[in-house]
PDB file of C-alpha atoms and ligand atoms in Angstrom:
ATOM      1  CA  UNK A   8     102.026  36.946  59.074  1.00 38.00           C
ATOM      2  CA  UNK A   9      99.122  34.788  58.549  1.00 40.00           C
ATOM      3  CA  UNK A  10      95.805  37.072  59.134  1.00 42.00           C
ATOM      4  CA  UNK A  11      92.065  35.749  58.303  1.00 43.00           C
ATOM      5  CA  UNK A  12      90.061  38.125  56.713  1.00 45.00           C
ATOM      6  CA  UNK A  13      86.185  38.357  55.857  1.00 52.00           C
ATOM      7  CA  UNK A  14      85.485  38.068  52.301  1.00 78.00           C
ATOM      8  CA  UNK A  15      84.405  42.265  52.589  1.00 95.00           C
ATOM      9  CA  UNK A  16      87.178  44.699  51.835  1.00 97.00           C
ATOM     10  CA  UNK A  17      88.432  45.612  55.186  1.00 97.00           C
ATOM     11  CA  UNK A  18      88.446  49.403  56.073  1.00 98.00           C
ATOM     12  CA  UNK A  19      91.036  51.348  58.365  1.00 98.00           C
ATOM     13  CA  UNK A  20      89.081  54.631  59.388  1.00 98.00           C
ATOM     14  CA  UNK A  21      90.900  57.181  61.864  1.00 98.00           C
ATOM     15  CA  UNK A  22      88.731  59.294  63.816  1.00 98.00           C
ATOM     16  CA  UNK A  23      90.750  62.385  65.153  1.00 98.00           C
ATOM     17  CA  UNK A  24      87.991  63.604  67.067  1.00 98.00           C
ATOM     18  CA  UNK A  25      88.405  67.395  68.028  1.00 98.00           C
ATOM     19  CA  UNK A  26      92.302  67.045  66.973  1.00 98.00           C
ATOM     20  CA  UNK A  27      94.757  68.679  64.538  1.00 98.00           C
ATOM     21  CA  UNK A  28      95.069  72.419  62.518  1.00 98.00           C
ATOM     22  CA  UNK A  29      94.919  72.071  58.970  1.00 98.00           C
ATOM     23  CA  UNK A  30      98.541  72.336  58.783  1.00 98.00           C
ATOM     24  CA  UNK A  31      98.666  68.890  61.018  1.00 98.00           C
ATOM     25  CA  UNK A  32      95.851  67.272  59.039  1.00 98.00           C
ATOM     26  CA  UNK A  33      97.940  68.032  55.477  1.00 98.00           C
ATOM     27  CA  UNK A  34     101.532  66.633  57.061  1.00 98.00           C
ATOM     28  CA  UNK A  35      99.273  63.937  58.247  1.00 98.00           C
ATOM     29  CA  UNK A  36      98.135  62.818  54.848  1.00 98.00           C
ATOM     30  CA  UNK A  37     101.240  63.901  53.201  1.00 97.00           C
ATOM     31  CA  UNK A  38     103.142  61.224  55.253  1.00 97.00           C
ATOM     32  CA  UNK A  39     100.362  58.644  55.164  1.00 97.00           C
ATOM     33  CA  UNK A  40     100.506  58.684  51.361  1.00 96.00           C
ATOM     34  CA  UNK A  41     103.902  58.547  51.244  1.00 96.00           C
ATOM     35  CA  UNK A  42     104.170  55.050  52.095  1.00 96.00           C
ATOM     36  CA  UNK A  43     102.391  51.650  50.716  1.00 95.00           C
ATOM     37  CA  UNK A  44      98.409  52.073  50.730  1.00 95.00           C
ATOM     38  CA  UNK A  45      97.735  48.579  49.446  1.00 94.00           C
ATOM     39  CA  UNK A  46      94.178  48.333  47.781  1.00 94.00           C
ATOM     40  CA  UNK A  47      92.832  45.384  49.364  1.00 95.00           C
ATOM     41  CA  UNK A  48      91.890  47.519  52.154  1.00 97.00           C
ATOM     42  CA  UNK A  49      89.975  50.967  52.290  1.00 97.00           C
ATOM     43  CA  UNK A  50      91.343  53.938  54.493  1.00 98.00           C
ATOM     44  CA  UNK A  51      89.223  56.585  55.922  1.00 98.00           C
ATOM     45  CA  UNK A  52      90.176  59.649  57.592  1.00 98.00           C
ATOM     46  CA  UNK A  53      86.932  61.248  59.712  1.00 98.00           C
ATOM     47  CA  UNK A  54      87.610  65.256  60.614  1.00 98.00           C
ATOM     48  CA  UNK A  55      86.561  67.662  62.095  1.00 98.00           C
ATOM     49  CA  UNK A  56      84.353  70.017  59.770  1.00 98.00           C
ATOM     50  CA  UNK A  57      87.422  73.014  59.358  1.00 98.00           C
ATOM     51  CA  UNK A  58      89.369  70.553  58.003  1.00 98.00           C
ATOM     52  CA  UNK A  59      87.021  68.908  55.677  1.00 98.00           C
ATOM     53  CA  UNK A  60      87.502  71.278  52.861  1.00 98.00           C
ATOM     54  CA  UNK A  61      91.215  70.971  53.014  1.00 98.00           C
ATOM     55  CA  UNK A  62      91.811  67.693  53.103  1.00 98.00           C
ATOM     56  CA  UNK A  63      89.466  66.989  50.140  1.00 97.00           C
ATOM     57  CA  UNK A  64      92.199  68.974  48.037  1.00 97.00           C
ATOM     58  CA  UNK A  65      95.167  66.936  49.893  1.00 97.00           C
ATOM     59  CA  UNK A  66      93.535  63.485  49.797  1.00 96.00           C
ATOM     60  CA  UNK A  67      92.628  64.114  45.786  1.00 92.00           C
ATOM     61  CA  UNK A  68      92.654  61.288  43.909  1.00 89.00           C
ATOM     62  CA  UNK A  69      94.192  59.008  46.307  1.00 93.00           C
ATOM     63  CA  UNK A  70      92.981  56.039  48.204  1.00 93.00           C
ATOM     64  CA  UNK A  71      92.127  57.779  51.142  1.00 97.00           C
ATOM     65  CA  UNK A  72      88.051  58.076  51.711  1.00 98.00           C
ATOM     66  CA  UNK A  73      87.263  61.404  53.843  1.00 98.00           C
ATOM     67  CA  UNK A  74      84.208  61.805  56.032  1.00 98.00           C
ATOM     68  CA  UNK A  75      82.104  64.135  58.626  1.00 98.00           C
ATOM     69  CA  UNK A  76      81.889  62.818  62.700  1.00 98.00           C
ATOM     70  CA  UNK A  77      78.497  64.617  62.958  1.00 98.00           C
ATOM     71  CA  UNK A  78      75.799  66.188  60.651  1.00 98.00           C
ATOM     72  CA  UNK A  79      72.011  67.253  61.073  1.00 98.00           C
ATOM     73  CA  UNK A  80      69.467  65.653  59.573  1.00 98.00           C
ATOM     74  CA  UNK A  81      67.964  69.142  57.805  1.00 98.00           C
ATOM     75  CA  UNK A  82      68.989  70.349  54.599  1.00 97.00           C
ATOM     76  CA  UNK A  83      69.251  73.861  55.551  1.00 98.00           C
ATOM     77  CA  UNK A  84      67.595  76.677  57.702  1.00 98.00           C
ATOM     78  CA  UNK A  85      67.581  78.198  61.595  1.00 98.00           C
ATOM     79  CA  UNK A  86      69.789  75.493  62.934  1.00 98.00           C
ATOM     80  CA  UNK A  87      72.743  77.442  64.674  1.00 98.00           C
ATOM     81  CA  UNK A  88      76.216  75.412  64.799  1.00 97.00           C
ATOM     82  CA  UNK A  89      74.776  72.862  62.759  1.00 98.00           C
ATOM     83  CA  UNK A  90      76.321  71.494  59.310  1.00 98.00           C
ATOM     84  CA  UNK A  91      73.888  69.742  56.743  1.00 98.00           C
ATOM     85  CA  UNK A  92      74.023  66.769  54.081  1.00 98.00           C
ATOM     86  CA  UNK A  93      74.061  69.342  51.192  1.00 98.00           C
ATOM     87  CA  UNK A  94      76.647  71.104  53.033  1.00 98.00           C
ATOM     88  CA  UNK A  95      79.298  67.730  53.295  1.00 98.00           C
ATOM     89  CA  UNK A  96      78.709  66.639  49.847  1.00 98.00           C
ATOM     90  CA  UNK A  97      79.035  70.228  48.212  1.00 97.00           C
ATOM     91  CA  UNK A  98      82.875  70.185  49.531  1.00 97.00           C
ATOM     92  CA  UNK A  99      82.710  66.215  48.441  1.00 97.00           C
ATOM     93  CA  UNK A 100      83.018  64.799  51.779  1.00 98.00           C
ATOM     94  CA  UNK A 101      81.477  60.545  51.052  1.00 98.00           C
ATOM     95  CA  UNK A 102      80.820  59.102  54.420  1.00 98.00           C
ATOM     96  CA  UNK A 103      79.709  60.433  58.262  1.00 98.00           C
ATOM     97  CA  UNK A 104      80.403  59.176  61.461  1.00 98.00           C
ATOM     98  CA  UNK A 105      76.667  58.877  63.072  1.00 98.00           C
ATOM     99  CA  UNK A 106      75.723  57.985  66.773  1.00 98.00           C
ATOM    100  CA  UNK A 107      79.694  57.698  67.781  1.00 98.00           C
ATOM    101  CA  UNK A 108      79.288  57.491  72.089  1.00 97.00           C
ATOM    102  CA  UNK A 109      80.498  60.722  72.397  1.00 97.00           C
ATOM    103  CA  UNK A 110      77.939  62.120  70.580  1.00 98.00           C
ATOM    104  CA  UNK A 111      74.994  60.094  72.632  1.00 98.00           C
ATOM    105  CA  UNK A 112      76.688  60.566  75.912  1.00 96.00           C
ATOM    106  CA  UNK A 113      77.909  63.824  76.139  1.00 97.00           C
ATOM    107  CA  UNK A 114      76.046  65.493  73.632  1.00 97.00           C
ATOM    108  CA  UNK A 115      72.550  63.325  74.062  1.00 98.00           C
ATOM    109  CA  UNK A 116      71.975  61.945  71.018  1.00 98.00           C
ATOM    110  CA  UNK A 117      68.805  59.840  70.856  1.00 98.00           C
ATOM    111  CA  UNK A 118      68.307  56.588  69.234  1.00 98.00           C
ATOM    112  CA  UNK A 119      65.636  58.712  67.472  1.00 98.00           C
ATOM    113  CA  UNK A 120      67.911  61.707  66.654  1.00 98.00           C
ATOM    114  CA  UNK A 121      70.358  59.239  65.631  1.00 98.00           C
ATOM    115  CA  UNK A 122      67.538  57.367  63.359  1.00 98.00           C
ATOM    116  CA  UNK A 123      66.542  60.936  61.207  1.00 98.00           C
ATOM    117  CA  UNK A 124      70.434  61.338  60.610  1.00 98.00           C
ATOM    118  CA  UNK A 125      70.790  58.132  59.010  1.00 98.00           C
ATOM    119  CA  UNK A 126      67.672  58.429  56.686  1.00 98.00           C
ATOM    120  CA  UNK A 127      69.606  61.743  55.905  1.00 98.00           C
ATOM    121  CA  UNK A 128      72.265  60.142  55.223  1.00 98.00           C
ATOM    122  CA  UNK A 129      70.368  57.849  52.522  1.00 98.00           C
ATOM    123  CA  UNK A 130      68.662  60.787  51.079  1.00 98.00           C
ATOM    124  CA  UNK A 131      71.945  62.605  50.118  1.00 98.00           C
ATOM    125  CA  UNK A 132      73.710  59.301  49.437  1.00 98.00           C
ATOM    126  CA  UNK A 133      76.439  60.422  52.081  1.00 98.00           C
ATOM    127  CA  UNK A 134      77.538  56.578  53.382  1.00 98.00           C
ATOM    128  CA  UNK A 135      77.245  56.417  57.180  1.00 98.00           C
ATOM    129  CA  UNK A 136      79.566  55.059  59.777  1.00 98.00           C
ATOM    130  CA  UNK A 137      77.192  54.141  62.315  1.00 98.00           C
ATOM    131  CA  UNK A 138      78.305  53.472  65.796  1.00 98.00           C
ATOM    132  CA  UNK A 139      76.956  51.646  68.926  1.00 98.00           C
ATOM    133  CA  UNK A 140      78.314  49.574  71.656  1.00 98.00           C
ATOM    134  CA  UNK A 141      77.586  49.592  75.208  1.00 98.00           C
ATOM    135  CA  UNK A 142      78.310  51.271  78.405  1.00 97.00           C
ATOM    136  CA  UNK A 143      80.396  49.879  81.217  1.00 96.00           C
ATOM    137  CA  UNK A 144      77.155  49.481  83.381  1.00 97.00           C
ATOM    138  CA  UNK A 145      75.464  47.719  81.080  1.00 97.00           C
ATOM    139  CA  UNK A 146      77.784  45.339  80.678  1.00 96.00           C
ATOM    140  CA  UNK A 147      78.063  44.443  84.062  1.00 96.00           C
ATOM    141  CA  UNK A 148      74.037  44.088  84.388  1.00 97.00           C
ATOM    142  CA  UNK A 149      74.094  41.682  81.418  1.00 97.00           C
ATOM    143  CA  UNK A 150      72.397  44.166  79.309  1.00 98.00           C
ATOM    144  CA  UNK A 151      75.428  44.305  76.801  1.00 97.00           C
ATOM    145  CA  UNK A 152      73.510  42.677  73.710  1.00 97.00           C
ATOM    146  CA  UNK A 153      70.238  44.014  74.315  1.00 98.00           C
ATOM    147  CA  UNK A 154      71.333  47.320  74.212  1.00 98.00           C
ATOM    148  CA  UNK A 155      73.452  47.116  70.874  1.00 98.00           C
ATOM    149  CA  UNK A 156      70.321  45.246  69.408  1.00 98.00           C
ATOM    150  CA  UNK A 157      68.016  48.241  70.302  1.00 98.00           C
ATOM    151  CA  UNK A 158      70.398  50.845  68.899  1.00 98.00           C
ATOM    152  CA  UNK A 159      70.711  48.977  65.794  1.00 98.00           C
ATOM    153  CA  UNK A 160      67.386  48.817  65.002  1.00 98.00           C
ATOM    154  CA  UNK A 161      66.066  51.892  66.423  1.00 98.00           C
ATOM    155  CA  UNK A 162      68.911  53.493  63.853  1.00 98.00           C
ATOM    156  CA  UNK A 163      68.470  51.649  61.002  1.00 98.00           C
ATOM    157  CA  UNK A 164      64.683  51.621  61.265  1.00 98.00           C
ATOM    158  CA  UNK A 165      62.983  52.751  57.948  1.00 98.00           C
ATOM    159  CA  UNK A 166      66.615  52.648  56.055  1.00 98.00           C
ATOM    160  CA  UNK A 167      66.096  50.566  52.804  1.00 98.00           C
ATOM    161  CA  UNK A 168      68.149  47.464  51.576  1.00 97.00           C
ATOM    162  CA  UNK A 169      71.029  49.147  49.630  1.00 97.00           C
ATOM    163  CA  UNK A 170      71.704  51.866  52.291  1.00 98.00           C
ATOM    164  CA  UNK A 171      71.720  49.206  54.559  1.00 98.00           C
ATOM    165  CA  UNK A 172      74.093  46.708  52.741  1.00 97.00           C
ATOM    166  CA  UNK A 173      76.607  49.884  51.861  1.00 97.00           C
ATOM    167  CA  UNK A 174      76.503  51.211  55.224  1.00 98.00           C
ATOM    168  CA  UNK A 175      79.570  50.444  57.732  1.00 98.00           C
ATOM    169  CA  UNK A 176      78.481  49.437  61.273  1.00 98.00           C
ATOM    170  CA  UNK A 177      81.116  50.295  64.396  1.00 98.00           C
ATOM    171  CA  UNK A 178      80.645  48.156  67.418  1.00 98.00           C
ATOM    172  CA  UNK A 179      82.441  50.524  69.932  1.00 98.00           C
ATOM    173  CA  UNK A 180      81.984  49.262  73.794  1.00 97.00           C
ATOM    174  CA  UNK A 181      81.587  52.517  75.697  1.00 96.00           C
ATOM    175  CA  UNK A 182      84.002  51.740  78.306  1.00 96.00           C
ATOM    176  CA  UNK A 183      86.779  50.456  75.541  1.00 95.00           C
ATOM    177  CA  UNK A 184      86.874  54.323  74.125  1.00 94.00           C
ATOM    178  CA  UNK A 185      89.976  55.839  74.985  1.00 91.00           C
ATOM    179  CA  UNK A 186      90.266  53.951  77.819  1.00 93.00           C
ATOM    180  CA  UNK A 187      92.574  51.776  77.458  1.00 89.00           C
ATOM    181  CA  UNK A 188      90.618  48.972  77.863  1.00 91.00           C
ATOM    182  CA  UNK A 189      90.515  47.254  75.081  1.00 91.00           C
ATOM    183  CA  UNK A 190      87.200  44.271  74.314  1.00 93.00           C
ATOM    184  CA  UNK A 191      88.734  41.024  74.411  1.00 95.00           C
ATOM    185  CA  UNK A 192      88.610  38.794  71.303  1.00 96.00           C
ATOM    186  CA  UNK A 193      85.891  36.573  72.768  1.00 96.00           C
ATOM    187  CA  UNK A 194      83.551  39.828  73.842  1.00 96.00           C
ATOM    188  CA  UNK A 195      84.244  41.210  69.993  1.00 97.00           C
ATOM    189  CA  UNK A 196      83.034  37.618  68.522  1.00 97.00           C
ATOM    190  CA  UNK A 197      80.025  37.243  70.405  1.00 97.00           C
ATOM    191  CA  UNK A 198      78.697  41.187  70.026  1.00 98.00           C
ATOM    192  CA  UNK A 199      79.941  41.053  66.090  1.00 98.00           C
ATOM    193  CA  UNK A 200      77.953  38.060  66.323  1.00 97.00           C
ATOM    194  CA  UNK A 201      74.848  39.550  67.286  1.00 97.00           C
ATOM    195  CA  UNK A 202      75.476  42.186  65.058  1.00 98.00           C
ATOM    196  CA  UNK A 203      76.216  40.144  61.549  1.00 97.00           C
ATOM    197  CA  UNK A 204      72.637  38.149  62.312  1.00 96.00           C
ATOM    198  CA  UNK A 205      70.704  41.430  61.653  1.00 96.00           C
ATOM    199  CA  UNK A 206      73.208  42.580  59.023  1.00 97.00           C
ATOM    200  CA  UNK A 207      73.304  41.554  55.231  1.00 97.00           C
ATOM    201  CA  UNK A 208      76.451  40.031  54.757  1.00 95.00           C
ATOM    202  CA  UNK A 209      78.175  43.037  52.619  1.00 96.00           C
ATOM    203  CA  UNK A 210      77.655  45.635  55.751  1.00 98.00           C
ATOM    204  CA  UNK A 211      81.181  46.083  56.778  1.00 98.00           C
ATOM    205  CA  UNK A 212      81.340  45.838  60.353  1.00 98.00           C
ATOM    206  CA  UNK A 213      84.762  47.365  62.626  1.00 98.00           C
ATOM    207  CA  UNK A 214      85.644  46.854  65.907  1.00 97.00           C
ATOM    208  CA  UNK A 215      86.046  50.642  67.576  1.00 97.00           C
ATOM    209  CA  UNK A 216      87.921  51.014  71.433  1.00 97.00           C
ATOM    210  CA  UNK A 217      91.524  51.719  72.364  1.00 95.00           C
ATOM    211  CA  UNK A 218      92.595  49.537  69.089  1.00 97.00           C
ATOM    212  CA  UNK A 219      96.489  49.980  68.961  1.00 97.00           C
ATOM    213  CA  UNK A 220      99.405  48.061  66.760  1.00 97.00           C
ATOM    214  CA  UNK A 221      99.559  45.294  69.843  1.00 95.00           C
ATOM    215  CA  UNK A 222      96.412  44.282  69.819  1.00 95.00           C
ATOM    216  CA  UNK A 223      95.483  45.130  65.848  1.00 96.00           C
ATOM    217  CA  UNK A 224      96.860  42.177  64.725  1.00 95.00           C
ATOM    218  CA  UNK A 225      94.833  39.386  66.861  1.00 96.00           C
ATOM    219  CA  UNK A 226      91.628  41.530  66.503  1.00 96.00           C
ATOM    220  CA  UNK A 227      92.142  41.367  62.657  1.00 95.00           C
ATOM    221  CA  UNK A 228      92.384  38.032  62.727  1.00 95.00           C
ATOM    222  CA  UNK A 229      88.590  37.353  63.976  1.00 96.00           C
ATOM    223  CA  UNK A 230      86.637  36.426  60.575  1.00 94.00           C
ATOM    224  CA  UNK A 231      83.590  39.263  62.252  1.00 95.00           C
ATOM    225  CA  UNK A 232      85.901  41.717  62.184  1.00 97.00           C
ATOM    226  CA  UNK A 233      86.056  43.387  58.975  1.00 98.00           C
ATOM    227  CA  UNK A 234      88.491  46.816  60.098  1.00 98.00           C
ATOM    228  CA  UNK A 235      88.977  48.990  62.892  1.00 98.00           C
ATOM    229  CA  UNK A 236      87.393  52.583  63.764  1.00 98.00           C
ATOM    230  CA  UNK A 237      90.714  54.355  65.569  1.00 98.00           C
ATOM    231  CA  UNK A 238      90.640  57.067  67.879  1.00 98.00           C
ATOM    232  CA  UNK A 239      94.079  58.109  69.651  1.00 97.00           C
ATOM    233  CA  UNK A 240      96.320  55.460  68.018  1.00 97.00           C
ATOM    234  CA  UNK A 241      95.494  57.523  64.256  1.00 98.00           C
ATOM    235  CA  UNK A 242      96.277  60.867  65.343  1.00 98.00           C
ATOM    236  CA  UNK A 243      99.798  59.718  64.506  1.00 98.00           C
ATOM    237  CA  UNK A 244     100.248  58.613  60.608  1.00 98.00           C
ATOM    238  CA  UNK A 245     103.459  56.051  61.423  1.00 98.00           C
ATOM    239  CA  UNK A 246     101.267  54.361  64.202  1.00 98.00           C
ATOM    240  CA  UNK A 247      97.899  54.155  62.213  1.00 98.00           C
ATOM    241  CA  UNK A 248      99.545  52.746  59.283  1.00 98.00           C
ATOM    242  CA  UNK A 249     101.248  49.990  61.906  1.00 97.00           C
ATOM    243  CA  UNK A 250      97.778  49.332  62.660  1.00 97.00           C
ATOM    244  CA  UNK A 251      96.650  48.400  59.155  1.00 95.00           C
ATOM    245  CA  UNK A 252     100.065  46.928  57.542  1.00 90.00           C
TER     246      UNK A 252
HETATM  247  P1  PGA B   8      90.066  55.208  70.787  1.00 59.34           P
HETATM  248  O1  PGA B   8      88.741  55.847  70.135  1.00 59.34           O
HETATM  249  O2  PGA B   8      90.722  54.381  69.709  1.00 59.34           O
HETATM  250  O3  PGA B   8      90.882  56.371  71.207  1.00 59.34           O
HETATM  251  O4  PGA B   8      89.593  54.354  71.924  1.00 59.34           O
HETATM  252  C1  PGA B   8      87.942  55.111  69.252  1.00 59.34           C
HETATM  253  C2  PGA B   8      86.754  55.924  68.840  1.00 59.34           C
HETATM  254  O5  PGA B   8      86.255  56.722  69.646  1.00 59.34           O
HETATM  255  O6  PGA B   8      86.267  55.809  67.700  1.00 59.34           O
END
């Protein structure tokens, strides 16, 4: 198989979402790490916060990078349900998964919300997986690039140069999430596109949005695409690894 990649490290992250015990997150890894983990590619695993502490111990000195799908912006204090910066990295979590759409759209985050979490983010050197894309409607009112151009700058707004060359950027179409649907190769190109121009070139930047081992493989092959944020195709450790051998 002949596959073109960017000249940045690609990165495989699996977002379970609100999925798995810790029992199911340690078989997960267990099995994961029993095969090949090649290291011209990074791995990710993004969990919820119970499992956060456990799979630090499981992961251990492995490949395997482990981050947050949410955080607040304070360090501490009268912020019921909330989990802090200081909080991830005292149980060594490395990354956070800020702005994914199902955080804006069902839980309201604002462009401005989403902005404060990422200059949190910097502050605690916690490496962000910021997410955008665009909604089905949109889309269809040609208002697909103008909206991922707003909610990159909006978020990024303030960040300096190293956050923003370390960061990873997920351009996850709305309507592609679990849908299904997934963005065709053309639709990636031209939003990546957009995307890279307001981007140092080191920012690695994934496709996010029913990715699954049929399509993996011509998405890879995209020189924009530098690795895939996967939702329902990771919760299984035989199909995510199809996905990134
Ligand atoms: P999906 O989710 O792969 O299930 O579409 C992707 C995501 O929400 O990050």
């Amino acid at each position: 198989m002949m596959v073109q990649m960017s000249q940045r490290k690609p990165l495989f992250a699996a977002n379970w979402k609100m999925h798995k015990t810790s029992a199911e997150a340690t078989s997960f890894v267990r099995e994961l790490l029993s095969g090949p983990m090649p290291d011209s590619s990074d791995y990710l695993i993004a969990a919820s916060f119970t499992l956060l502490s456990g799979l630090r111990q499981v992961i251990g000195e492995s490949p395997i990078l482990l981050a947050a799908q949410n955080m607040f912006f304070e360090e501490q204090g009268a912020f019921t349900g909330e989990i802090s910066p200081l909080q991830l990295k005292d149980i060594g979590v490395t990354h956070v998964i800020i702005g994914h759409s199902e955080r804006r759209h069902i839980f309201g985050e604002s462009d401005e919300l989403l902005n404060k979490k990422l200059l949190a983010c910097q502050n605690y050197g916690l490496i962000p997986v910021f997410c955008l894309g665009e909604t089905s409607e949109e889309r269809e009112s040609g208002k697909a690039a103008e909206t991922i151009k707003n909610q990159l700058s909006l978020g990024i707004n303030g960040l300096n140069a190293a956050t923003v060359e370390n960061m990873i950027v997920a351009y996850e179409p709305v309507w592609a999430i679990g849908t299904g649907k997934t963005a065709s190769p053309e639709q990636v190109e031209e939003m990546h596109h957009l995307l890279r121009q307001a981007l140092p070139d080191t920012t690695r930047l994934l496709y996010g949005g029913s990715v699954k081992p049929d399509n993996s493989e011509i998405l890879l092959t995209l020189p924009s695409v530098d690795g895939f944020l996967v939702g329902g195709a990771a919760l299984d450790p035989a199909t995510f690894r199809q996905i990134f051998q």
